[in-house]
XYZ file of C-alpha atoms in Angstrom:
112
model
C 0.000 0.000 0.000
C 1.313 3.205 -1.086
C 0.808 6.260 0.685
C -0.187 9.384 -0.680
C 1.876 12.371 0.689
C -0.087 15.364 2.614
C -0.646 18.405 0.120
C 1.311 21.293 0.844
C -1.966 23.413 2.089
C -2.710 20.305 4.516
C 0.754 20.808 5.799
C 0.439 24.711 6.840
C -3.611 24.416 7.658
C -2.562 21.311 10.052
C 0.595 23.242 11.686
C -1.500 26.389 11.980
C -4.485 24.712 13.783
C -1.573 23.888 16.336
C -0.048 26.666 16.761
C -2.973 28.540 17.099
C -4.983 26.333 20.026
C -1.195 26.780 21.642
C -1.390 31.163 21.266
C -5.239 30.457 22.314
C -4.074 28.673 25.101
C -1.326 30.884 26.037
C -3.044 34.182 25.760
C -6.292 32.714 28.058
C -3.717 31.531 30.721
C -2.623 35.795 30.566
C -5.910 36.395 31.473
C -6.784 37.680 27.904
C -10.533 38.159 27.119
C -12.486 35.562 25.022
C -13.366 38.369 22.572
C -9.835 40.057 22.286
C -8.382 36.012 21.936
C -11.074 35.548 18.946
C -9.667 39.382 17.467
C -6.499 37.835 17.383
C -6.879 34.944 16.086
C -9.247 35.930 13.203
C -6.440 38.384 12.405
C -3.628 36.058 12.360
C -5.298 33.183 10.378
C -6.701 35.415 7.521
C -2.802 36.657 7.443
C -1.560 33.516 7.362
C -4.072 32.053 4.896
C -3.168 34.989 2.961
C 1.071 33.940 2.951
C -0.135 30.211 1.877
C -1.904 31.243 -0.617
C 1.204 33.291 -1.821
C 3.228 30.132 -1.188
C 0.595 27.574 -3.309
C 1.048 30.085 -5.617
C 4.549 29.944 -5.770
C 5.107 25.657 -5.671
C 1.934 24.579 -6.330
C 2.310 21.071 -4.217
C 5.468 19.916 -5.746
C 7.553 20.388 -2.100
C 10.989 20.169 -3.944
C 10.033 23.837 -4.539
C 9.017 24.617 -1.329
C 12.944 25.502 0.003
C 12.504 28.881 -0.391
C 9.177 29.067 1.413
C 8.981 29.749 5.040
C 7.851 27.227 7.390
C 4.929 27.032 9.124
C 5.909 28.345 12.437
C 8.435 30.580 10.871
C 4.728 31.655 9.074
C 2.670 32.014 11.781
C 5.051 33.955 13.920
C 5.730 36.859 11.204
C 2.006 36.816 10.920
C 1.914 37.713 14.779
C 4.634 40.061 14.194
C 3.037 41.480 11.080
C -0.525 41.737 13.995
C 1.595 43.762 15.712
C 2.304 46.228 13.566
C -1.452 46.985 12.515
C -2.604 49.867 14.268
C -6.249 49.555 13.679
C -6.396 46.367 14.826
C -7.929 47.176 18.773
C -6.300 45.273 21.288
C -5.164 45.957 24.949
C -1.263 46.713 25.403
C -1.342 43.976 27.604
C -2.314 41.592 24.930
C 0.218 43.083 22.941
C 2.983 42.583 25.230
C 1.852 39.161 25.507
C 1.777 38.283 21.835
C 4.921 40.203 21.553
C 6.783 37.881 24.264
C 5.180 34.671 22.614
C 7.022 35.094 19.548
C 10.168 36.224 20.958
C 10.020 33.407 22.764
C 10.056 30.943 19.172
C 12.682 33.749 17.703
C 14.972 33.046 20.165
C 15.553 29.389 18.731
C 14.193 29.506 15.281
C 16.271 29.550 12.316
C 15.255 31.967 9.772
């Protein structure tokens, strides 16, 4: 029996789903509110579906191509980087701090 390998999309969707219920769980442990956690997370997973799209785009699903792309938690964490930068977007400084620590935190031993 031969098995099929996961698409590329599958790949991102199924790290993202991680990485976000970890942020989720991370940011209600900081006390953050339900509807501020929901702001956020909306915000970083139409950002991030936004850079796969750019990166199916890019290699299709052949993953020999994918070398140049970023990976998924290098993706997710410039999309939390890229949250912080939006000024309209209205959350607490606290949450901001908090987001801002979190991905320090995966920086700090990431290679880009």
């Amino acid at each position: 029996m031969t098995r099929v390998p996961k698409s590329i999309k599958n790949h991102y969707i199924d790290s993202f789903n991680i990485n976000s219920e970890n942020l989720k769980s991370f940011l209600s442990s900081h006390q953050i509110s339900n509807s501020e956690l929901e702001d956020v997370s909306f915000t970083i997973s139409k950002l991030y579906n936004q850079k796969v799209d750019e990166i199916l785009e890019s290699c299709g699903n052949d993953w020999t191509r994918l070398d140049s792309a970023s990976s998924p938690l290098i993706l997710f964490v410039q999309c939390i980087d890229e949250l912080l930068r939006e000024d309209n977007l209205d959350i607490s400084s606290r949450c901001r701090f908090i987001l801002n620590s979190f991905s320090k935190t995966l920086e700090s031993w990431m290679i880009w």
